[in-house]
Coordinates of C-alpha atoms in Angstrom, one line a residue:
Chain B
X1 CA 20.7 0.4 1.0
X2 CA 18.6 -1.2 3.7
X3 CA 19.8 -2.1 7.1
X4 CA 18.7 -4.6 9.4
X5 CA 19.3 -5.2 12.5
X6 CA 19.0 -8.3 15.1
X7 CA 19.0 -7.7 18.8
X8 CA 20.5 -11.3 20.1
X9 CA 19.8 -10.8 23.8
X10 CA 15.7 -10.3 22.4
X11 CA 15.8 -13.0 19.7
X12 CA 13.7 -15.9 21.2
X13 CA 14.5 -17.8 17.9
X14 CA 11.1 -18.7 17.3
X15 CA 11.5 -18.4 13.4
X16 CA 8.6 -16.4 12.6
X17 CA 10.6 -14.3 10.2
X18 CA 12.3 -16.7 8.4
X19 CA 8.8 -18.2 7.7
X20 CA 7.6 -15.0 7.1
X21 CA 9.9 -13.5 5.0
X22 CA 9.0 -14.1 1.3
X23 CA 12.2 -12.8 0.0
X24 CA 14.2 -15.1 2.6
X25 CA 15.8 -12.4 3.7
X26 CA 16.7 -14.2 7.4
X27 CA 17.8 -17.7 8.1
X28 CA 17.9 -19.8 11.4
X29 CA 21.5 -19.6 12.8
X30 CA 21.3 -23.1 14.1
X31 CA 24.6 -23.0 16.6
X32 CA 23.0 -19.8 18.2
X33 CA 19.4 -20.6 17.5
X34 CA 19.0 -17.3 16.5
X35 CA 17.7 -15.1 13.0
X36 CA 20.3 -13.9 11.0
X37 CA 19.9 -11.5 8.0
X38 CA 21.7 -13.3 5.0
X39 CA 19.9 -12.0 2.3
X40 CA 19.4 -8.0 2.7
X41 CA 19.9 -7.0 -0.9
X42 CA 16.3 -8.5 -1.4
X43 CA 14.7 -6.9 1.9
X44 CA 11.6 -5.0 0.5
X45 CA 11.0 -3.1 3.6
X46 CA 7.3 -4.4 4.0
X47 CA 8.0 -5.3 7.8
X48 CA 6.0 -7.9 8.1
X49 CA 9.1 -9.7 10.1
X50 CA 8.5 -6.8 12.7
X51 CA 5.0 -7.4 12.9
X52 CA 5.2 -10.9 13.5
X53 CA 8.5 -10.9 15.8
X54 CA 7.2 -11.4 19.4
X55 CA 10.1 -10.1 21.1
X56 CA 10.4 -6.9 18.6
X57 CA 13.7 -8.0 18.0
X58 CA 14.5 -6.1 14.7
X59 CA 15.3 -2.8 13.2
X60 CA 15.2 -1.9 9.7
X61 CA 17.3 1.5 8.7
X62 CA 17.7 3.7 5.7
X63 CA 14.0 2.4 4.5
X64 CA 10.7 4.1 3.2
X65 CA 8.6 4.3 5.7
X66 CA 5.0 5.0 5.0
X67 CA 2.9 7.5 6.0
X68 CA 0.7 6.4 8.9
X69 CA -2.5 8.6 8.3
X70 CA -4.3 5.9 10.4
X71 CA -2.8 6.9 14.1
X72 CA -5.4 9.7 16.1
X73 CA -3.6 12.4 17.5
X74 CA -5.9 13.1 19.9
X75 CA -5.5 9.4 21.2
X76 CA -2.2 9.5 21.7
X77 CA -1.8 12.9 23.0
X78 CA -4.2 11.2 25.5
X79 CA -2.4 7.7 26.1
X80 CA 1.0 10.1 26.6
X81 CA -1.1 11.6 29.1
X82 CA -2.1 8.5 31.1
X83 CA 1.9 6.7 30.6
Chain K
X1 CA -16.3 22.8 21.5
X2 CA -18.0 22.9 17.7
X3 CA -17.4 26.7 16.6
X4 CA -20.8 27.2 14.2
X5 CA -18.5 29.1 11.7
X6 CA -20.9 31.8 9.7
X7 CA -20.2 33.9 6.8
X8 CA -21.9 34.6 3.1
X9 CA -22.4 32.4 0.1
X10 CA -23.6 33.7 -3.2
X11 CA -24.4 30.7 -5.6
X12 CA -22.4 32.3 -8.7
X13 CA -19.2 32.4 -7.1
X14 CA -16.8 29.6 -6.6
X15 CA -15.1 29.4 -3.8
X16 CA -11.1 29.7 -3.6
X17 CA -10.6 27.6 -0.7
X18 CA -12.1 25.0 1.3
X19 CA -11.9 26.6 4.5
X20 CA -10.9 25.0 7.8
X21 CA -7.5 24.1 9.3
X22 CA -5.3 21.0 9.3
X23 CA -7.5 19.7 12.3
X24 CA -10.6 19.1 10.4
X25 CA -8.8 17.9 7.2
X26 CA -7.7 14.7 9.5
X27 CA -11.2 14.2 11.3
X28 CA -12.4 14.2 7.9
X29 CA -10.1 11.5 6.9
X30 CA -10.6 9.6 10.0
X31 CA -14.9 9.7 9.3
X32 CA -14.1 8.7 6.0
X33 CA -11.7 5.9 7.0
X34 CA -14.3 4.4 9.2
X35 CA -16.9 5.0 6.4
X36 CA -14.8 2.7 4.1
X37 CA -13.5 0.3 6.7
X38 CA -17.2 0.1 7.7
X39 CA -18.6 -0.3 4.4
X40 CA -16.6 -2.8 3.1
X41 CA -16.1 -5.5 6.7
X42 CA -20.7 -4.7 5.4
X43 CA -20.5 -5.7 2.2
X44 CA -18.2 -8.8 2.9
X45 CA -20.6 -10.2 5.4
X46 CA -23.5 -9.8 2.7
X47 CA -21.7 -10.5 -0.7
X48 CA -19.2 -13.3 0.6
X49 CA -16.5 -13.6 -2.0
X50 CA -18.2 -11.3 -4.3
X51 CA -17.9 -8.4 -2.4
X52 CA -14.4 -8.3 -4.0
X53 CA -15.6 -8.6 -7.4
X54 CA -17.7 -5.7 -6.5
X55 CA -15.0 -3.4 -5.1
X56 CA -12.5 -4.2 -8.4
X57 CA -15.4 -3.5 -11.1
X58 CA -15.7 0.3 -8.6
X59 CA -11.5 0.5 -8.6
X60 CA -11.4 -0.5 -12.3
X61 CA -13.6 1.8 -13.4
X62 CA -11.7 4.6 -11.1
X63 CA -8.9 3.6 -13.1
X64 CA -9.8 4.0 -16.6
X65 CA -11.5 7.1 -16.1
X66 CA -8.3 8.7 -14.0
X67 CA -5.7 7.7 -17.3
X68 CA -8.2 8.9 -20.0
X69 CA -6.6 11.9 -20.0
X70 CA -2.9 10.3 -19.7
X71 CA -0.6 9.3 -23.1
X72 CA -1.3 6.1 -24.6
X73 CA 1.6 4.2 -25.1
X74 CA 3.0 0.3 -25.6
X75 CA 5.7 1.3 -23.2
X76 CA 4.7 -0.8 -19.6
X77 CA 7.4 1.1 -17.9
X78 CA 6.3 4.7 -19.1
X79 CA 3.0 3.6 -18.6
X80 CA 3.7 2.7 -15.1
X81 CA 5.9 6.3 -14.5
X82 CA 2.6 8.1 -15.7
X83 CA 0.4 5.8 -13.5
X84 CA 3.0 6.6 -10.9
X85 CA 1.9 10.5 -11.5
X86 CA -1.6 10.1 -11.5
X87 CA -2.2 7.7 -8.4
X88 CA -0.4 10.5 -6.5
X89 CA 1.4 10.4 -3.2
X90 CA -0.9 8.5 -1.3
X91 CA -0.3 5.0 -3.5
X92 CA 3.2 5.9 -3.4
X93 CA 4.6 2.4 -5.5
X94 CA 8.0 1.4 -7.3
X95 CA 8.9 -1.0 -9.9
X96 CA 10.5 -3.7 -7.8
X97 CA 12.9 -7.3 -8.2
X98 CA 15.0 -9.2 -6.6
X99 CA 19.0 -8.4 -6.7
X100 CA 19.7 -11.2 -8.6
X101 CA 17.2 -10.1 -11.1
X102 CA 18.5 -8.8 -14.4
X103 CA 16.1 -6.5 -15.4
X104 CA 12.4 -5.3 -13.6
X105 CA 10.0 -7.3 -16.4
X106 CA 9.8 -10.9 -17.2
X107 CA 8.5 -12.0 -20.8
X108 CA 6.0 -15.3 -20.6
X109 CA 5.1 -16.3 -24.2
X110 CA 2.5 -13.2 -25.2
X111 CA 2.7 -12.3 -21.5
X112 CA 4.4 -9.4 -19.7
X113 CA 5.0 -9.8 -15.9
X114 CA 6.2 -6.6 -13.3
X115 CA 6.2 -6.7 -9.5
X116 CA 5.1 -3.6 -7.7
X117 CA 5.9 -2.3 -4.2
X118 CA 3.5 -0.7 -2.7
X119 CA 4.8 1.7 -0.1
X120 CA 2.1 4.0 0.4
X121 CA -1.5 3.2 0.3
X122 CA -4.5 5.3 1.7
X123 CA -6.1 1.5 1.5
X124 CA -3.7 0.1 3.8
X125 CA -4.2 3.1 6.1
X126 CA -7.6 2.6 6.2
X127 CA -7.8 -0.8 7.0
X128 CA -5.5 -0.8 9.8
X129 CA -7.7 2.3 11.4
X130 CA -10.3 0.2 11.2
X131 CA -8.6 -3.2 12.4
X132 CA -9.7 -5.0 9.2
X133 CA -7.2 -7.6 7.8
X134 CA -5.0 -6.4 4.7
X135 CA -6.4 -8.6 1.4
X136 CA -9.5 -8.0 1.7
X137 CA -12.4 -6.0 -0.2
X138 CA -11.0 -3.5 -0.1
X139 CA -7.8 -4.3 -1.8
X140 CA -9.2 -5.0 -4.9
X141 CA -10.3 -1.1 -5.4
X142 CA -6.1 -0.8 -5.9
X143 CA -6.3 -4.1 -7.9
X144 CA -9.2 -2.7 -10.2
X145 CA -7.7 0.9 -10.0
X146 CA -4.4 -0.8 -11.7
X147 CA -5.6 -2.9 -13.8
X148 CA -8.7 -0.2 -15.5
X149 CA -5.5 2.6 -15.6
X150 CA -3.4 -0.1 -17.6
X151 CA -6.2 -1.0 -20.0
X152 CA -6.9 2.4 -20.5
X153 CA -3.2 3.5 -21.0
X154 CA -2.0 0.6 -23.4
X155 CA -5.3 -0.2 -24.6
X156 CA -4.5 -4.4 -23.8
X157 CA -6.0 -6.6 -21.1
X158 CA -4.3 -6.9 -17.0
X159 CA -4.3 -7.9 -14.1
X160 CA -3.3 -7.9 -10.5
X161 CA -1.8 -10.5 -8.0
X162 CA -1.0 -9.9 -4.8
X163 CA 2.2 -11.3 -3.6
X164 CA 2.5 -10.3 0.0
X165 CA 1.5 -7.6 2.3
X166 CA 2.8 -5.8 5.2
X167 CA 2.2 -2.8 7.5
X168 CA 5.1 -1.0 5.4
X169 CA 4.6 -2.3 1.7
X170 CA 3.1 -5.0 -0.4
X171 CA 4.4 -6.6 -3.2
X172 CA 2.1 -7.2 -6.3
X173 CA 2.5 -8.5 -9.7
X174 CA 1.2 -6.8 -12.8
X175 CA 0.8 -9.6 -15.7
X176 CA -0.5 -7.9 -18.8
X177 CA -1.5 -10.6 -22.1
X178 CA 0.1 -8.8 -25.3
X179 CA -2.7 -8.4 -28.1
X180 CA -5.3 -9.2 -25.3
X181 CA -7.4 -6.4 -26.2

């Protein structure tokens, strides 16, 4: 079953997830202004929320997560060169 | 450094292996993704809108030749297991619905109606290695490739919506029209 997980202190409460979100897997806590997951059972792990959360606020666990055939070694093992 | 790798060929024999190692297997892919991601961003800017009734009339075709060999059947949920088997690991996809969903198809009058998850997809790969948006051209060729494998397994008329995308899945509906053939 999928996970998800809201880091608080990073939560800028900006929303962008719960507009995102076609499932409405997150709401607006509006005491805390903050996401909240209230609807994980529908969470289809397309992470779209994580794409679009500015402050990278989210983790997802226990999901598939798909292949990414599109990174270039050779660019990273470059970039981990220069960082 | 190239290596200029030399050895024999005779025309009558058939090679047992491709040759090479892992390293050229992913600069191939990586030509080939920019190929495609090239290709299509190309045929956008000439064709405008129909550029994506181009690419699904390429996938469609893709399909139905790739379940000719596959068993008909009336069955959408076999059909989609086989389909499952023949698209392979690189368009990894389950049958998907909400929780509160009773079961994964929903009857409309002489319609049939399925959502897919898409979790793997050489397409999206591609796309994002070439910094193209997700939706585009070259969506359709999964589109077509559904919808020509469908027709050709049950022998009735589909199609393909696209719900939502994202860089992990997307989440499409498969309507096929009962008697639609």
């Amino acid at each position: 079953m999928v996970e998800i997980l809201i880091d608080e202190d990073a939560c800028v409460g900006c929303g962008s997830c719960v507009d995102d979100c076609p499932n409405d897997v997150y709401k607006m806590n509006e005491e805390k202004w903050k996401t909240e997951v209230v609807n994980v059972d529908d969470c289809m792990a397309c992470l779209s929320c994580h794409e679009i959360c500015p402050a990278q606020a989210m983790t997802h666990k226990n999901i598939h997560v798909a292949k990414r055939l599109y990174i270039d070694r050779r660019v990273n093992h470059v970039l981990e060169r220069i960082i | 450094m190239i290596e200029d790798v030399r050895g024999t060929f005779k025309p009558e024999l058939i090679p047992k292996e491709s040759g090479g190692n892992i390293d050229d297997y992913e600069d191939a892919l990586h030509v080939l993704m920019k190929f495609m991601g090239s290709m299509s961003s190309a045929l956008e800017q000439v064709s405008g809108r129909g550029a994506n009734a181009i690419v699904y009339q390429a996938g469609k075709r893709m399909g139905h030749d790739a379940a000719k060999m596959m068993e008909k059947t009336d069955n959408l949920e076999q059909a989609l297991d086989e389909m499952g088997e023949v698209l392979g690991t690189e368009f990894y996809y389950e049958k998907w619905k909400p929780a509160g969903q009773e079961g994964y198809t929903i009857e409309k009058g002489d319609e049939t109606v399925i959502k897919l998850l898409f979790m793997d997809c050489v397409v999206r790969q591609t796309l994002r290695r070439t910094g193209l948006p997700q939706k585009g051209p070259l969506c359709y060729l999964l589109y077509g490739y559904m919808v020509g494998a469908v027709e050709e397994v049950m022998s009735i008329k589909g199609k393909v919506d696209i719900d939502h995308v994202g860089p992990n899945a997307c989440l499409k509906t498969l309507t096929i029209k009962w008697g639609g053939k």
